[in-house]
GROMACS .gro file of C-alpha atoms in nm:
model
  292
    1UNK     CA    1  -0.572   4.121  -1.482
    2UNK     CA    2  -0.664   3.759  -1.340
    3UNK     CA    3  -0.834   3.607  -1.633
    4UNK     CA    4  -1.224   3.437  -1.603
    5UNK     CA    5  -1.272   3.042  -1.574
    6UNK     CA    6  -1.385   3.053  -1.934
    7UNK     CA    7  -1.143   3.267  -2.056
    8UNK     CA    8  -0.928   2.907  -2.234
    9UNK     CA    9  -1.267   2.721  -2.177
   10UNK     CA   10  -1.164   2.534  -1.857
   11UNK     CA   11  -1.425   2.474  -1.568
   12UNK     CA   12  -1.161   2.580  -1.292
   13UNK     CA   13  -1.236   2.895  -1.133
   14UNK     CA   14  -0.935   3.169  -1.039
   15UNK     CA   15  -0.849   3.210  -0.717
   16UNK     CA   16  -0.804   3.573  -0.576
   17UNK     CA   17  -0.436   3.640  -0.392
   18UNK     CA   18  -0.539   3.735  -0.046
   19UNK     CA   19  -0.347   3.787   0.294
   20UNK     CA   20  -0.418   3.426   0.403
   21UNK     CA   21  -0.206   3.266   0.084
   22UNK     CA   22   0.129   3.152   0.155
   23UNK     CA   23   0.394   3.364  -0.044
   24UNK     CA   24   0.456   3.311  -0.387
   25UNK     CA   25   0.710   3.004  -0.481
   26UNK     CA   26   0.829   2.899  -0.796
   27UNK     CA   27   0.577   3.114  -0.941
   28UNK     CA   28   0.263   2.954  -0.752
   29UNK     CA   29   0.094   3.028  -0.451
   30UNK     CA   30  -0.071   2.801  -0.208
   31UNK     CA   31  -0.427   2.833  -0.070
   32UNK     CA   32  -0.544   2.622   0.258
   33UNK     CA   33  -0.892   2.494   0.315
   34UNK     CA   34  -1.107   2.547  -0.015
   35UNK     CA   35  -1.393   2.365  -0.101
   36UNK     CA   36  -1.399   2.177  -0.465
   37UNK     CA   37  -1.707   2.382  -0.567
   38UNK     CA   38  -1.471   2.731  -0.475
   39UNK     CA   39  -1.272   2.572  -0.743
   40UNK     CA   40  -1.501   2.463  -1.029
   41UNK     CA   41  -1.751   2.698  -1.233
   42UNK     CA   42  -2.012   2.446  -1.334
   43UNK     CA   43  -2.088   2.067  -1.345
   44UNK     CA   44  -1.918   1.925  -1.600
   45UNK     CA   45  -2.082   1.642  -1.866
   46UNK     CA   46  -2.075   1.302  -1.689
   47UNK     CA   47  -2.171   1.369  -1.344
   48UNK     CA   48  -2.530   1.339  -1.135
   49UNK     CA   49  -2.673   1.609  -0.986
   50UNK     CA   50  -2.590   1.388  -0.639
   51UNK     CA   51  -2.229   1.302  -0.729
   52UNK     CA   52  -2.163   1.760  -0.792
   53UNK     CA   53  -2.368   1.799  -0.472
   54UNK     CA   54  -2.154   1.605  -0.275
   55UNK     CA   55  -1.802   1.666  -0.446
   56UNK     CA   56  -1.820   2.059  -0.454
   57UNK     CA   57  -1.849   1.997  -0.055
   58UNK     CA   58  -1.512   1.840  -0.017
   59UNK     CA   59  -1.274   2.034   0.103
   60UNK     CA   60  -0.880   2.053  -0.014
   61UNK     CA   61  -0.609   2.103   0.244
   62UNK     CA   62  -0.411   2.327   0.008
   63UNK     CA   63  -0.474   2.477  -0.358
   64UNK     CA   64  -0.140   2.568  -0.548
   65UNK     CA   65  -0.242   2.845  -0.794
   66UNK     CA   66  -0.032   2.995  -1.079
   67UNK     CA   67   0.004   3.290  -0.901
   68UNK     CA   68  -0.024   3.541  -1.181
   69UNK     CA   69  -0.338   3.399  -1.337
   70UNK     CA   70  -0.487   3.217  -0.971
   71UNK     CA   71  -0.571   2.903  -1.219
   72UNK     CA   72  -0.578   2.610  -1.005
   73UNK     CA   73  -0.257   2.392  -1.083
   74UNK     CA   74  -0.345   2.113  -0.852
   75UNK     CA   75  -0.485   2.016  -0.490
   76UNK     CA   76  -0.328   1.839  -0.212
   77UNK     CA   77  -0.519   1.628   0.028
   78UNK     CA   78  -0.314   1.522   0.382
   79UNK     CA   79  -0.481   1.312   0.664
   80UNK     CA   80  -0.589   0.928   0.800
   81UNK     CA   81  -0.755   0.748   0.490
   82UNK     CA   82  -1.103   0.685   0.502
   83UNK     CA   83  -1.246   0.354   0.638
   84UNK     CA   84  -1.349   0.125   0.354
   85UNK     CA   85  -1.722   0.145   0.268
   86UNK     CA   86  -1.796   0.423   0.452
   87UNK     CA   87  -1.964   0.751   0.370
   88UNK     CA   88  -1.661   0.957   0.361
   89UNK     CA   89  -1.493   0.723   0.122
   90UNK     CA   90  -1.796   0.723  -0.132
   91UNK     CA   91  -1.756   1.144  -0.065
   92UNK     CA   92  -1.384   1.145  -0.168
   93UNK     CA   93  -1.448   0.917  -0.523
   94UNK     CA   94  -1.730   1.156  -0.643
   95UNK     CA   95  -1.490   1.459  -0.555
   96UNK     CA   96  -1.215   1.247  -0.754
   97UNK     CA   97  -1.466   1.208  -1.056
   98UNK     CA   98  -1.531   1.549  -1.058
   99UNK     CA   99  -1.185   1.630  -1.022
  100UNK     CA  100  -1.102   1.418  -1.330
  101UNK     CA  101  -1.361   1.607  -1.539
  102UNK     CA  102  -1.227   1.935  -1.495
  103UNK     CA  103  -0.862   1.799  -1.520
  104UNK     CA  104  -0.779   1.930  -1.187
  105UNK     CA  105  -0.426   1.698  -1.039
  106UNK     CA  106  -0.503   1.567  -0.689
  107UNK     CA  107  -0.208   1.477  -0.452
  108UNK     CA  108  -0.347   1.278  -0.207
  109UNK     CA  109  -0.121   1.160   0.105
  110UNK     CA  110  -0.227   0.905   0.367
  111UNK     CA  111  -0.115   0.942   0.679
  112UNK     CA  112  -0.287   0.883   1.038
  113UNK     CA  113  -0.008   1.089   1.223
  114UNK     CA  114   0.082   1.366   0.952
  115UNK     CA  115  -0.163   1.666   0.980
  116UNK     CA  116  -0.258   1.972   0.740
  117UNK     CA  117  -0.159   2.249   0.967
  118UNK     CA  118   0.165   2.125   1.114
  119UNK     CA  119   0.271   1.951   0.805
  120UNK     CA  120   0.126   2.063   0.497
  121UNK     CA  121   0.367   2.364   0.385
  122UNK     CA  122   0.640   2.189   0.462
  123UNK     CA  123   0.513   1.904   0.223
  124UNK     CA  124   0.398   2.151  -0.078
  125UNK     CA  125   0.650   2.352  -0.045
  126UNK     CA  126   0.884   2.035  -0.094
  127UNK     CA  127   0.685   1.924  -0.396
  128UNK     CA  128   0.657   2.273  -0.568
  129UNK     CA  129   1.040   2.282  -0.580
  130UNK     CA  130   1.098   1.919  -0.703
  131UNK     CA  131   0.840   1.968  -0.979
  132UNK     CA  132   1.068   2.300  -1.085
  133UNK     CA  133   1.406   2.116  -1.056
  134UNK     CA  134   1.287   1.827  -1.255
  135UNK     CA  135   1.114   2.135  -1.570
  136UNK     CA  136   0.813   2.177  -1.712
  137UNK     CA  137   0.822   1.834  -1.872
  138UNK     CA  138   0.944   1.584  -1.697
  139UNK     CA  139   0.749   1.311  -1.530
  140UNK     CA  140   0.440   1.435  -1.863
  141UNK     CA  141   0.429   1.094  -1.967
  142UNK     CA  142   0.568   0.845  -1.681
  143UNK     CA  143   0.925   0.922  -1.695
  144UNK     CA  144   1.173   1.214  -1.591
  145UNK     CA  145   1.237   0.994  -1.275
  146UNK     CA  146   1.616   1.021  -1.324
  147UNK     CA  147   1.559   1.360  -1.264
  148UNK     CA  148   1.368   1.364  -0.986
  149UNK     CA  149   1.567   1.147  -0.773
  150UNK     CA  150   1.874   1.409  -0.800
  151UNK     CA  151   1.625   1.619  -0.705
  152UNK     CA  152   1.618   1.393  -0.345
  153UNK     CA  153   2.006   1.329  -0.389
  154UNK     CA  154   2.154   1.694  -0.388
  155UNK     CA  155   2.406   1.660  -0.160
  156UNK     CA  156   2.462   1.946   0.120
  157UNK     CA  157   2.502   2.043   0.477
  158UNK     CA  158   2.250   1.865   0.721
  159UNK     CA  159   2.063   1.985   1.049
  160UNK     CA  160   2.319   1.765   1.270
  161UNK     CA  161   2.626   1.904   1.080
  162UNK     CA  162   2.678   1.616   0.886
  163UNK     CA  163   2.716   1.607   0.487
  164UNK     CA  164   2.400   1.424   0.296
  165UNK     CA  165   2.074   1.470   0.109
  166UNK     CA  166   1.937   1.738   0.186
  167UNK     CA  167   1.620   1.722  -0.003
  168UNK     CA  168   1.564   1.414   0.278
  169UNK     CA  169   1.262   1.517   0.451
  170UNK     CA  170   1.332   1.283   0.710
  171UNK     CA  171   1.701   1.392   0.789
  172UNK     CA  172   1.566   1.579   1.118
  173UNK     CA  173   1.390   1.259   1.243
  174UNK     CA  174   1.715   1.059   1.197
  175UNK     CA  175   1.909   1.353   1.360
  176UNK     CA  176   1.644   1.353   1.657
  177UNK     CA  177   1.693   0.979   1.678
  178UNK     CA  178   2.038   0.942   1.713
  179UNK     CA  179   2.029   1.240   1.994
  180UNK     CA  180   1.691   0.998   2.174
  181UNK     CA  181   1.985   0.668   2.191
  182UNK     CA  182   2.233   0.894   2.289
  183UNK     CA  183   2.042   0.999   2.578
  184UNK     CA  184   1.929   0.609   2.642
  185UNK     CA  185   1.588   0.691   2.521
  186UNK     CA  186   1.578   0.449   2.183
  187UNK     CA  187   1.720   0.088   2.205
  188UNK     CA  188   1.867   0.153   1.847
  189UNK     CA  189   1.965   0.517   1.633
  190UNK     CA  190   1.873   0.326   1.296
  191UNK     CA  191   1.565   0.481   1.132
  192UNK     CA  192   1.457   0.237   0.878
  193UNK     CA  193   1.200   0.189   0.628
  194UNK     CA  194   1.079   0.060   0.297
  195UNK     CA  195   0.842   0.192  -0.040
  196UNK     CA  196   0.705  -0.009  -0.281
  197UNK     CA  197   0.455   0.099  -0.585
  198UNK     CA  198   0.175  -0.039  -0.648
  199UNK     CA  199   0.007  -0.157  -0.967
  200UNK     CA  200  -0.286   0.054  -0.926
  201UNK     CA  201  -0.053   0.350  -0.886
  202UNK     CA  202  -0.059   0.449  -0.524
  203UNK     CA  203   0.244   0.460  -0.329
  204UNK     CA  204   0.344   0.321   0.015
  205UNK     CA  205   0.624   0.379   0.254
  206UNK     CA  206   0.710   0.220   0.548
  207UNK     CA  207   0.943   0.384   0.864
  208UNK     CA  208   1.062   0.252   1.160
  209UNK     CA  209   1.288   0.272   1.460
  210UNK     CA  210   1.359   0.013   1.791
  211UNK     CA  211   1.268   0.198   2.099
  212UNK     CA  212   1.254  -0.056   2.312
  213UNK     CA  213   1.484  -0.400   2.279
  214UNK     CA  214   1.270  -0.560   2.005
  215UNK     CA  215   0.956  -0.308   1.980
  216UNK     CA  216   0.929  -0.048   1.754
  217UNK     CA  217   0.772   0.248   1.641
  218UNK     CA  218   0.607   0.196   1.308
  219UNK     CA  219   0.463   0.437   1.067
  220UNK     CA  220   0.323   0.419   0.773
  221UNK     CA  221   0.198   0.647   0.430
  222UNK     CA  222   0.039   0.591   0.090
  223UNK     CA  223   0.092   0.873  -0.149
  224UNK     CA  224  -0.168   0.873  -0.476
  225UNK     CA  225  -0.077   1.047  -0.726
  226UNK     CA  226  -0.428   1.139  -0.952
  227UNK     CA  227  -0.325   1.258  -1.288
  228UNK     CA  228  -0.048   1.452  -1.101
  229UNK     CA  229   0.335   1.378  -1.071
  230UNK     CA  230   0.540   1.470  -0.746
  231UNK     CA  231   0.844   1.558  -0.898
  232UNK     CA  232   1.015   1.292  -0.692
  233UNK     CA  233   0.921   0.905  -0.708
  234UNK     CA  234   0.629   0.900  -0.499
  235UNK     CA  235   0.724   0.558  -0.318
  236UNK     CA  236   1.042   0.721  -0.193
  237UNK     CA  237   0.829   1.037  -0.098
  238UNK     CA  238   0.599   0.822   0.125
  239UNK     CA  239   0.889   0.645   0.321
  240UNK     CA  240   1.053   1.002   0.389
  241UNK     CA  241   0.666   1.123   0.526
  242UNK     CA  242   0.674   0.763   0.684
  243UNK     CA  243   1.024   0.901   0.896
  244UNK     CA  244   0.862   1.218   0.945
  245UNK     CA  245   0.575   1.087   1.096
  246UNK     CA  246   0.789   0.856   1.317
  247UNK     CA  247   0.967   1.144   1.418
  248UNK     CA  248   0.598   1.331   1.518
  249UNK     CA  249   0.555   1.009   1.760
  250UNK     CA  250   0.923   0.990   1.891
  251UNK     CA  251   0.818   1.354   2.101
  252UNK     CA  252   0.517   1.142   2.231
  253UNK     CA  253   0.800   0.879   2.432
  254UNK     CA  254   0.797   1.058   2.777
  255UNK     CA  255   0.567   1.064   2.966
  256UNK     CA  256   0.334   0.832   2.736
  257UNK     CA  257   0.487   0.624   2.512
  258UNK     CA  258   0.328   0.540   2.185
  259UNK     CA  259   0.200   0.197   2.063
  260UNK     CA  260   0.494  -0.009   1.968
  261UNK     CA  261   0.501  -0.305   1.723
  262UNK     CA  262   0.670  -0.642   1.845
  263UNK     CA  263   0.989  -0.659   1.583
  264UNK     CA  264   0.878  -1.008   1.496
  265UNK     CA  265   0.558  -0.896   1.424
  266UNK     CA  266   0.694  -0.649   1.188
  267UNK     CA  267   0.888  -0.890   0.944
  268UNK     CA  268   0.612  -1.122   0.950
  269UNK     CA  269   0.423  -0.812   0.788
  270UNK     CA  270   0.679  -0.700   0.569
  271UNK     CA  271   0.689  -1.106   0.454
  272UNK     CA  272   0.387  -1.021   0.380
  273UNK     CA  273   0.427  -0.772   0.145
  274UNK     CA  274   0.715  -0.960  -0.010
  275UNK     CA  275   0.481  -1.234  -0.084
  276UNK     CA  276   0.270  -0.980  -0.272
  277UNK     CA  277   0.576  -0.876  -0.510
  278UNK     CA  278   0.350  -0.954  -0.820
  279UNK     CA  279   0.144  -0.655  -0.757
  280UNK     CA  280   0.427  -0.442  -0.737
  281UNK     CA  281   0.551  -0.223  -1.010
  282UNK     CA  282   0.905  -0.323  -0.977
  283UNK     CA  283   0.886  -0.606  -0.743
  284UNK     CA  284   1.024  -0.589  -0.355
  285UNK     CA  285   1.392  -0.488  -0.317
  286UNK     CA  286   1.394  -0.553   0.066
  287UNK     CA  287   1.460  -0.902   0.084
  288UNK     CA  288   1.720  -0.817   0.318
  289UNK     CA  289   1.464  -0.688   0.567
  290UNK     CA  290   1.310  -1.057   0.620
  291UNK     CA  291   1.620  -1.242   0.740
  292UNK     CA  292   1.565  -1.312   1.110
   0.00000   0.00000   0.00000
């Protein structure tokens, strides 16, 4: 029997198994499309009547449930990030307040290419089983990263036929791109990219690949991480959604080709982010990346 939000005292509201759910992995089950206030009973201590009247109308891409109790686990939100200072942003920091009340994890990924309906199983999917190889409690208080990068290392059969990682989420996009210079459609078959972490805990990866003799296609995707652990480090996570974005883009090349980024113009910026190495968690290991 599915047990009532106040059942253990939590503010998180079951949610029923219906038709729509994608099938049960690892235990859990995924919901699309739910509104915060589907997920929470009652407004917790803390937050203005304004503030819960704006959060409960958020919506979540995807829910993952326990699937044999429907208790929310945590919520995934995929899509462009909001402009700074404007109404949608101020939306998204009440629904994180009142997400932080009712200890519901957010995984929030930032993306102006990557979409909910083409790319969201794949991406849940990918972090439910990470967060099951790594057990119950790794990454609980910062660490369990050794873990989690086997998790991206396991070493197997690839798309193209080739042996690598297969936990690579952008090994199709670096297939696809070495069949694109084959066919004289890319100047270069190198997909190549870049993560940092920052110090205020988000996560940013960079992707890129030379379609034309010094122009590229450039993507780019934070991944934020609130009160919530991927299972793999989340700055390698967003450069592998970085290469599968770029690999969204490379289909756009004929007839119209996508904005491309002079290749100058592209170290200059990742100069830039060298130069910013003190508000990295780990500094910046590309230096190689800025030698002309």
């Amino acid at each position: 029997m599915t047990r009532t939000a106040t059942d253990d005292g939590s503010r998180l509201r079951p949610l029923p198994l219906d038709d729509a759910a994608l099938p049960v992995r690892a235990g859990q089950v995924v919901h699309a499309g739910r509104r915060l206030g589907d997920l929470v009973t009652r407004r917790p201590e803390g937050i203005t009547g304004h503030q819960w009247s704006s959060a409960t109308r958020e919506e979540f891409d995807h829910v993952v449930c326990a699937a044999d109790t429907g208790r929310p686990l945590f919520a995934v939100v995929l899509g462009a990030p909001a402009p700074p200072g404007s109404a949608r942003q101020r939306a998204e920091r009440m629904r994180d307040a009142v997400c932080a009340a009712v200890d519901l994890p957010v995984l929030r990924i930032e993306s102006p290419t990557l979409r909910s309906a083409a790319h969201g199983p794949r991406i849940v999917g990918y972090v439910i089983d990470a967060r099951a190889y790594a057990g119950p409690s790794a990454g609980q208080h910062g660490d369990g990263y050794d873990s989690a990068v086997a998790f991206r290392d396991i070493v197997g059969r690839l798309p193209d036929g080739r042996t690598g990682p297969v936990n690579d989420l952008g090994a199709l996009t670096r297939a696809a791109a070495v069949d694109a210079y084959v066919s004289r459609r890319l100047a270069d078959p190198i997909v190549r990219g870049l993560h940092v972490r920052w110090r205020d805990g988000a996560a940013e990866g960079w992707s890129w690949v030379e379609v034309r003799p010094g122009s590229c296609l450039v993507e780019r995707v934070t991944v934020r991480e609130h009160r919530f652990w991927c299972g793999v480090d989340a700055a390698r996570l967003a450069e592998d959604l970085a290469t599968v974005a770029v690999g969204e883009r490379l289909r756009a090349l004929e007839p119209d080709e996508p904005p491309l980024v002079d290749r100058a113009e592209l170290r200059r910026e990742i100069r830039g982010l060298r130069a910013r190495r003190d508000e990295l968690v780990g500094g910046f290991a590309f230096d190689h990346l800025c030698v002309d």
